[in-house]
Coordinates of C-alpha atoms in Angstrom, one line a residue:
M1 CA 103.1 -61.2 186.6
A2 CA 101.1 -58.2 187.6
T3 CA 102.1 -56.6 184.3
D4 CA 101.1 -60.1 182.5
V5 CA 97.7 -60.0 183.9
L6 CA 96.7 -56.6 183.3
T7 CA 97.9 -57.3 179.1
R8 CA 96.2 -60.7 178.9
T9 CA 92.7 -58.7 180.7
R10 CA 93.6 -56.2 178.4
G11 CA 93.8 -58.3 175.4
R12 CA 90.4 -60.0 175.9
V13 CA 88.3 -56.5 176.7
D14 CA 89.9 -55.7 172.9
A15 CA 89.0 -59.0 171.4
Y16 CA 85.6 -58.6 172.9
F17 CA 84.3 -55.1 172.2
G18 CA 87.2 -55.5 169.1
V19 CA 88.5 -52.3 169.7
S20 CA 91.9 -52.4 167.3
E21 CA 89.3 -54.3 165.0
N22 CA 87.4 -51.1 164.2
G23 CA 90.5 -48.9 164.5
S24 CA 90.0 -47.2 168.2
T25 CA 91.9 -47.4 170.8
M26 CA 91.2 -48.0 174.9
R27 CA 91.6 -44.8 175.4
R28 CA 89.8 -42.7 172.8
E29 CA 86.8 -45.0 173.6
L30 CA 86.8 -44.0 177.6
M31 CA 87.2 -40.4 175.9
A32 CA 84.4 -40.5 174.0
G33 CA 82.2 -42.3 176.4
T34 CA 82.6 -38.8 177.8
V35 CA 81.7 -36.8 175.2
T36 CA 78.6 -38.5 175.1
F37 CA 78.1 -38.1 178.3
L38 CA 78.3 -34.7 178.6
A39 CA 76.3 -33.7 175.6
M40 CA 73.1 -36.0 177.0
S41 CA 73.6 -35.6 180.7
Y42 CA 71.1 -32.2 180.7
V43 CA 68.6 -35.6 181.1
L44 CA 69.5 -35.4 184.7
A45 CA 68.0 -32.1 185.2
V46 CA 65.1 -31.8 182.2
N47 CA 63.6 -35.1 182.8
P48 CA 62.8 -34.9 186.6
A49 CA 61.7 -31.4 186.0
V50 CA 59.0 -33.3 183.1
L51 CA 58.1 -35.9 185.1
G52 CA 58.5 -34.6 188.5
D53 CA 55.7 -33.6 191.4
Q54 CA 57.6 -29.9 191.4
G55 CA 57.1 -29.2 187.9
A56 CA 53.7 -28.9 185.5
L57 CA 52.6 -31.9 186.8
G58 CA 52.4 -30.8 190.6
D59 CA 51.0 -33.2 193.6
K60 CA 50.2 -35.7 190.1
G61 CA 53.9 -35.9 189.5
I62 CA 56.7 -38.3 190.6
P63 CA 58.3 -37.4 193.6
I64 CA 61.2 -35.6 192.0
Q65 CA 63.8 -36.9 194.1
A66 CA 62.8 -40.2 192.8
V67 CA 62.6 -39.4 189.2
F68 CA 66.6 -37.6 189.6
T69 CA 67.7 -41.2 190.7
A70 CA 65.4 -43.8 189.0
T71 CA 67.0 -41.6 185.6
A72 CA 70.2 -42.0 186.5
V73 CA 70.5 -45.9 187.4
A74 CA 68.4 -46.1 183.9
A75 CA 70.6 -44.9 182.1
V76 CA 73.5 -47.0 183.9
F77 CA 72.1 -50.1 183.4
G78 CA 70.3 -49.5 179.6
T79 CA 74.0 -48.4 178.6
L80 CA 75.4 -51.7 180.1
V81 CA 73.4 -53.4 178.6
M82 CA 73.7 -51.8 175.1
G83 CA 77.5 -52.0 175.8
L84 CA 77.9 -55.1 176.8
W85 CA 75.5 -57.0 174.8
A86 CA 75.4 -55.6 171.6
R87 CA 78.7 -53.7 171.8
Y88 CA 77.6 -50.5 170.2
P89 CA 79.2 -47.3 171.3
I90 CA 75.4 -45.6 172.0
A91 CA 73.8 -44.8 175.4
L92 CA 70.3 -45.1 176.2
A93 CA 68.1 -43.1 178.9
P94 CA 64.4 -41.7 179.4
G95 CA 64.1 -40.6 176.2
M96 CA 63.0 -36.2 175.7
G97 CA 59.5 -36.3 174.5
L98 CA 57.7 -40.0 176.0
N99 CA 58.7 -38.8 178.9
A100 CA 56.5 -35.2 178.1
F101 CA 53.9 -38.5 176.6
F102 CA 53.8 -40.1 179.5
A103 CA 53.7 -36.6 181.8
Y104 CA 51.5 -34.1 179.5
S105 CA 49.2 -36.9 177.4
V106 CA 48.9 -39.6 180.1
V107 CA 49.2 -38.1 183.4
L108 CA 47.5 -34.7 182.8
E109 CA 45.7 -35.4 180.3
M110 CA 44.1 -38.8 180.3
G111 CA 43.9 -38.2 184.1
I112 CA 45.9 -42.3 184.6
P113 CA 48.0 -42.3 187.7
W114 CA 51.3 -42.6 187.2
Q115 CA 52.2 -45.7 188.9
V116 CA 49.6 -47.3 185.8
A117 CA 51.7 -45.3 183.2
L118 CA 54.5 -46.8 184.4
S119 CA 53.1 -49.8 184.0
G120 CA 51.9 -49.5 180.5
T121 CA 56.1 -48.0 180.1
F122 CA 56.3 -51.6 181.1
I123 CA 54.2 -53.5 179.2
S124 CA 55.6 -51.6 176.0
G125 CA 59.2 -52.2 176.8
V126 CA 57.8 -56.3 177.1
V127 CA 56.1 -56.2 173.5
F128 CA 59.4 -54.0 172.0
F129 CA 61.1 -57.0 172.9
V130 CA 59.7 -60.0 172.2
L131 CA 59.1 -58.1 168.5
A132 CA 63.5 -57.0 168.5
V133 CA 64.3 -61.1 168.8
T134 CA 62.2 -61.8 166.2
K135 CA 61.5 -61.7 162.6
I136 CA 58.0 -59.6 163.4
R137 CA 60.9 -56.6 164.0
E138 CA 61.7 -56.6 160.2
R139 CA 58.0 -56.8 159.2
I140 CA 56.6 -53.8 161.6
L141 CA 59.5 -51.7 160.2
N142 CA 58.6 -51.9 157.0
A143 CA 55.0 -51.5 157.5
I144 CA 54.7 -47.8 158.5
P145 CA 55.2 -45.7 155.7
M146 CA 58.7 -43.3 156.0
P147 CA 56.9 -39.9 155.6
M148 CA 54.3 -41.1 159.2
K149 CA 58.0 -42.3 160.8
F150 CA 59.9 -38.9 159.9
A151 CA 56.8 -36.8 160.9
V152 CA 56.1 -38.8 164.5
G153 CA 59.4 -37.2 165.3
A154 CA 59.1 -34.0 163.8
G155 CA 55.7 -33.7 165.7
I156 CA 57.4 -34.5 169.0
G157 CA 60.2 -32.2 168.2
M158 CA 57.1 -29.3 167.7
F159 CA 55.6 -30.4 170.9
V160 CA 58.7 -30.3 173.2
A161 CA 59.7 -27.1 171.7
F162 CA 56.3 -26.0 172.9
L163 CA 56.3 -27.1 176.0
G164 CA 59.7 -25.2 176.8
L165 CA 58.2 -21.9 175.1
K166 CA 55.8 -22.7 178.0
N167 CA 57.9 -22.9 180.8
A168 CA 60.1 -20.2 179.7
G169 CA 56.9 -18.0 179.5
I170 CA 57.8 -17.0 176.3
V171 CA 54.0 -17.6 175.6
V172 CA 51.6 -17.5 177.8
N173 CA 48.0 -18.4 177.9
S174 CA 45.2 -15.9 176.1
D175 CA 41.5 -16.4 176.4
A176 CA 41.2 -14.2 172.7
T177 CA 43.8 -16.6 170.7
L178 CA 44.6 -19.3 172.7
V179 CA 48.2 -18.4 172.7
T180 CA 50.1 -15.2 172.6
L181 CA 54.3 -14.0 173.6
G182 CA 54.8 -13.6 177.2
D183 CA 56.0 -10.6 178.7
F184 CA 59.6 -10.1 178.7
T185 CA 59.9 -7.8 181.4
A186 CA 60.2 -10.7 183.5
G187 CA 63.7 -12.1 184.9
T188 CA 62.4 -15.7 184.5
T189 CA 61.4 -15.2 181.4
L190 CA 64.3 -13.0 180.6
L191 CA 66.9 -15.9 182.2
A192 CA 65.3 -18.5 180.3
L193 CA 66.0 -16.3 176.9
F194 CA 69.8 -16.1 177.8
G195 CA 69.5 -19.6 177.7
L196 CA 68.5 -20.1 174.7
L197 CA 70.6 -17.5 173.3
V198 CA 73.5 -19.6 174.7
T199 CA 72.9 -22.8 174.2
V200 CA 72.0 -22.1 170.2
V201 CA 75.6 -20.1 169.7
F202 CA 77.2 -23.5 171.8
L203 CA 75.0 -25.9 169.0
V204 CA 75.9 -23.8 166.0
I205 CA 79.2 -23.4 166.3
G206 CA 79.3 -27.5 167.2
W207 CA 80.3 -27.4 171.4
H208 CA 79.8 -31.2 172.2
G209 CA 77.7 -30.7 175.7
A210 CA 76.5 -28.0 174.3
V211 CA 72.8 -28.2 175.8
L212 CA 74.6 -29.2 178.9
Y213 CA 76.8 -26.0 179.1
G214 CA 73.3 -24.0 178.5
I215 CA 72.4 -25.3 181.6
V216 CA 75.2 -24.3 183.9
L217 CA 75.3 -20.9 182.8
T218 CA 71.5 -20.2 182.9
A219 CA 71.6 -21.7 186.4
G220 CA 74.8 -19.7 186.8
L221 CA 72.9 -15.8 186.2
G222 CA 69.7 -17.9 188.1
I223 CA 72.1 -17.4 191.4
V224 CA 73.4 -14.5 190.7
T225 CA 70.7 -12.9 190.2
G226 CA 69.1 -14.1 192.9
L227 CA 66.1 -16.0 190.3
V228 CA 67.3 -19.3 191.3
D229 CA 68.0 -20.7 195.0
L230 CA 72.1 -21.8 195.6
P231 CA 71.5 -26.0 195.8
D232 CA 71.9 -27.0 199.5
G233 CA 75.1 -28.4 198.9
I234 CA 77.0 -31.1 196.1
A235 CA 76.6 -34.5 196.7
A236 CA 74.4 -36.4 198.0
M237 CA 73.4 -40.6 198.4
P238 CA 71.0 -41.6 196.1
K239 CA 67.3 -42.1 197.2
G240 CA 63.8 -41.9 196.7
L241 CA 63.5 -45.1 194.8
D242 CA 61.8 -46.7 197.6
Q243 CA 58.8 -44.5 196.1
T244 CA 59.1 -46.0 192.8
F245 CA 60.7 -48.7 192.7
G246 CA 58.2 -52.2 191.4
Q247 CA 55.1 -49.8 190.9
A248 CA 55.2 -50.7 187.4
I249 CA 54.8 -54.7 188.4
A250 CA 52.2 -53.7 191.4
H251 CA 49.4 -51.7 189.2
L252 CA 49.5 -53.9 186.1
P253 CA 46.5 -55.4 186.3
D254 CA 44.9 -51.7 186.1
A255 CA 47.1 -50.9 182.8
F256 CA 44.9 -53.8 180.9
T257 CA 42.3 -51.5 180.1
A258 CA 40.9 -49.9 176.5
Q259 CA 42.5 -46.6 176.8
M260 CA 46.0 -47.9 178.3
A261 CA 46.2 -50.1 175.4
V262 CA 45.8 -46.5 173.2
V263 CA 48.6 -45.3 175.3
I264 CA 50.7 -48.5 175.1
L265 CA 50.5 -48.7 171.1
T266 CA 52.2 -44.7 171.2
M267 CA 54.9 -45.3 173.6
L268 CA 55.8 -48.5 171.2
F269 CA 55.1 -47.1 168.1
V270 CA 57.0 -44.0 169.5
D271 CA 59.9 -46.0 171.4
F272 CA 60.4 -48.4 168.7
F273 CA 60.8 -46.1 165.5
D274 CA 63.1 -43.6 167.2
C275 CA 65.3 -46.7 168.2
G276 CA 65.7 -47.7 164.9
G277 CA 66.3 -44.6 163.5
T278 CA 69.0 -43.8 166.1
L279 CA 70.6 -47.6 166.1
I280 CA 70.9 -47.0 161.7
G281 CA 72.2 -43.4 162.0
V282 CA 74.6 -44.1 165.0
A283 CA 76.1 -47.0 163.8
N284 CA 76.3 -45.3 160.1
Q285 CA 78.7 -42.1 161.1
A286 CA 80.6 -44.7 163.0
G287 CA 80.8 -46.3 159.8
L288 CA 79.5 -49.8 161.9
L289 CA 76.7 -50.7 158.7
D290 CA 77.7 -53.3 156.6
E291 CA 77.9 -53.6 152.4
D292 CA 73.8 -53.9 152.7
G293 CA 73.7 -51.4 154.7
K294 CA 72.4 -53.0 157.5
L295 CA 72.7 -53.6 161.4
P296 CA 75.3 -56.0 162.4
R297 CA 73.6 -57.5 166.1
A298 CA 70.0 -55.6 164.9
A299 CA 68.3 -58.2 167.5
S300 CA 71.1 -57.7 170.5
A301 CA 70.6 -53.8 169.9
F302 CA 67.0 -53.6 169.8
A303 CA 66.4 -56.3 173.0
A304 CA 68.4 -53.9 174.9
D305 CA 66.8 -50.5 174.0
S306 CA 63.8 -53.1 175.5
V307 CA 65.4 -53.9 178.2
G308 CA 66.0 -50.5 178.9
T309 CA 62.8 -49.7 178.8
M310 CA 61.3 -52.5 181.6
A311 CA 63.8 -51.7 183.2
G312 CA 63.4 -48.3 184.0
A313 CA 59.6 -48.4 184.4
V314 CA 60.2 -50.7 186.7
I315 CA 63.0 -48.5 188.3
G316 CA 60.4 -45.3 187.6
T317 CA 60.7 -43.6 185.1
S318 CA 59.3 -43.6 181.4
T319 CA 60.7 -44.8 178.2
T320 CA 64.7 -45.7 178.0
T321 CA 65.6 -45.6 174.9
A322 CA 68.8 -45.0 172.7
Y323 CA 70.1 -41.2 172.3
V324 CA 70.9 -39.6 169.2
E325 CA 73.9 -37.3 171.5
S326 CA 75.5 -40.6 171.2
T327 CA 76.9 -39.4 168.1
A328 CA 79.0 -36.7 170.2
G329 CA 80.9 -39.8 171.3
V330 CA 81.1 -41.8 167.8
S331 CA 82.4 -38.0 166.1
A332 CA 85.6 -37.9 169.0
G333 CA 86.8 -41.9 167.8
G334 CA 84.2 -43.8 170.0
R335 CA 83.6 -47.3 168.1
T336 CA 82.8 -50.0 170.6
G337 CA 80.8 -50.8 173.3
L338 CA 83.2 -49.7 175.5
T339 CA 81.9 -45.9 174.9
A340 CA 79.0 -47.0 176.2
I341 CA 80.6 -48.1 179.5
S342 CA 82.6 -44.9 179.9
T343 CA 79.3 -43.6 179.5
A344 CA 77.3 -45.2 182.5
G345 CA 80.1 -44.6 184.7
W346 CA 79.9 -41.1 184.3
F347 CA 75.6 -41.7 184.6
L348 CA 76.7 -43.3 187.8
L349 CA 79.2 -40.9 189.4
A350 CA 76.2 -38.6 188.8
M351 CA 73.3 -40.2 190.6
F352 CA 75.2 -39.0 193.5
C353 CA 75.1 -35.2 192.7
Y354 CA 71.4 -34.9 193.4
P355 CA 71.3 -31.1 195.2
V356 CA 73.2 -29.4 192.1
F357 CA 70.6 -31.1 189.7
A358 CA 67.8 -30.8 191.6
V359 CA 67.8 -26.5 191.7
V360 CA 67.6 -27.5 187.9
A361 CA 64.8 -29.7 187.7
G362 CA 63.4 -27.6 189.9
S363 CA 63.6 -24.6 188.1
P364 CA 61.3 -24.1 184.3
E365 CA 63.4 -22.0 183.5
I366 CA 66.4 -23.3 183.2
T367 CA 65.9 -26.6 181.6
A368 CA 62.8 -24.9 179.0
P369 CA 66.3 -24.0 176.9
A370 CA 66.7 -27.6 176.9
L371 CA 63.4 -28.6 175.5
I372 CA 63.1 -26.1 173.2
V373 CA 66.9 -27.0 171.2
V374 CA 66.0 -31.0 171.7
G375 CA 62.6 -29.8 169.8
V376 CA 65.2 -28.0 166.9
L377 CA 67.3 -30.9 166.8
M378 CA 63.9 -33.7 166.8
S379 CA 61.8 -31.5 164.3
R380 CA 64.8 -31.7 161.4
A381 CA 63.2 -35.2 160.5
L382 CA 61.0 -32.1 158.5
G383 CA 63.5 -32.1 156.2
E384 CA 63.2 -35.9 155.1
I385 CA 59.7 -35.3 153.9
D386 CA 58.5 -35.0 150.1
W387 CA 56.2 -32.4 151.2
N388 CA 55.2 -32.2 146.8
R389 CA 53.4 -35.3 147.3
L390 CA 50.1 -34.6 148.9
E391 CA 49.6 -38.3 150.0
Y392 CA 52.6 -38.3 151.8
S393 CA 52.7 -34.4 153.2
I394 CA 48.8 -34.3 153.9
P395 CA 48.8 -37.1 157.1
A396 CA 52.7 -35.8 158.0
F397 CA 51.0 -32.3 158.4
I398 CA 48.3 -33.1 160.4
T399 CA 50.6 -35.5 162.8
I400 CA 52.8 -32.9 163.3
V401 CA 50.5 -30.0 164.0
M402 CA 48.1 -32.2 165.5
M403 CA 50.6 -32.7 168.3
P404 CA 50.7 -29.2 169.6
L405 CA 47.9 -27.9 169.0
T406 CA 45.9 -31.0 171.0
Y407 CA 49.0 -30.8 173.4
S408 CA 49.0 -34.3 173.1
I409 CA 51.5 -36.8 171.3
A410 CA 48.3 -39.4 171.2
N411 CA 46.1 -37.0 169.7
G412 CA 48.5 -36.4 166.5
L413 CA 49.6 -39.5 165.5
A414 CA 46.2 -41.5 165.8
M415 CA 45.1 -38.2 163.7
G416 CA 47.7 -38.9 161.4
M417 CA 47.4 -43.0 161.3
L418 CA 43.4 -41.9 160.0
F419 CA 44.2 -39.9 157.5
Y420 CA 47.0 -41.9 155.5
P421 CA 44.9 -44.7 154.1
V422 CA 42.4 -42.6 153.2
V423 CA 44.1 -40.6 151.1
M424 CA 46.3 -43.4 149.7
V425 CA 43.1 -44.8 148.4
A426 CA 41.7 -41.9 146.8
K427 CA 45.3 -41.4 145.2
G428 CA 44.6 -45.0 143.3
R429 CA 47.3 -46.5 145.8
I430 CA 45.2 -48.8 148.1
R431 CA 47.6 -52.0 147.7
E432 CA 50.1 -50.2 149.2
V433 CA 49.2 -49.6 152.2
H434 CA 50.1 -52.4 154.7
P435 CA 47.2 -54.8 156.3
A436 CA 48.9 -53.4 159.5
M437 CA 48.3 -49.4 158.8
W438 CA 44.0 -51.0 158.3
V439 CA 44.6 -52.2 161.9
L440 CA 45.7 -48.8 163.4
T441 CA 43.5 -47.3 161.7
V442 CA 40.3 -49.1 163.5
V443 CA 42.4 -49.0 166.3
F444 CA 42.2 -45.1 166.4
L445 CA 39.2 -44.8 165.3
G446 CA 38.1 -46.3 168.7
Y447 CA 40.4 -44.4 170.4
F448 CA 38.4 -40.9 169.0
F449 CA 35.1 -42.3 169.4
F450 CA 35.3 -43.7 172.7
L451 CA 38.3 -42.9 174.9
A452 CA 39.5 -39.3 173.4
E453 CA 38.6 -36.0 175.2

């Protein structure tokens, strides 16, 4: 009797997710989810390091244990929604780049409290959801020229890598030249260089989870050399959400300002196109696109991403989005939402391992190599830009270079968006500029004249 029930249950699960239909097996799906988790679990250490109050933000940051718990919960919730609703082998978690924008541009540069920044994140998720379930999604996707989409991704990669180099002590402040080479005799800098070296080696030889393995080895060497403290334990009950849960809703009235409008627009823009690119890229690798090259159940997939963002903001973390590391699970055979559910299960278990991740999150020299490598991976979009077409390459270059040099993703995005219509008009191609681009031009002009410092 029990065998019959199990058989029927397996059959229903198979039918709902289309496991056999997509040429996979349940065992393969579960293993693929494990591979995806290994590839992206570094977020549990890096996100608290970026957003937490023990890093560059200091007392302006979110309590670090709350960030860790919120990161894990957001990953579990968002990934489950993607797996159960959209049924794709794609995992979600607080996004790299978007968390840097939240921390360094919004909280540190603009001086906006993290509670209000969470409200902005929530609003961006709501707007994203509306776009996802309507035909406006397609119009927006077509409104922004591809070179600018690639430039934003590459620029964020440069910014994230710059943060990593700074945290590692490889690049330091200089009164004469703004930045210069750091002290390579310092123990923490040497530890970061070791971490960068081993992580790069692991990536080059094709190890799934290369970033995680690099973090583990770097932390181990740090503990052996006395540069990093031993963790207080291995497991602990999740806590800290009482400090962050609901803050996004409570501070919603404070988010309706001109300054926050630019913040929300930037969050929405980056998440919308990052999600779209990730979804198409992962689905294409998995062979899940239809005959026309379009993504089936696209509305559900986009909506799942937006729901993850809203939930993550309410819980207490920056924008939750689809992770390109999901390709690791796809390469291991994952084809359905069961892969995502498996990944969510691992994040649920990891939620109880705060003492271990806390040591890593509180040591910037350990997480710095991860930021540098993630920046490199994001910057691959540079190769997609047609550098021989000046009407594309000039605004793209300005977008990319302004992000790290002004220490602001918003500044780079705004500057590039201002230059694009100008060069297109000069080229005699004004008809190719979408009306939405002119609206953005006005918005970002206002940003520079009235809001940017």
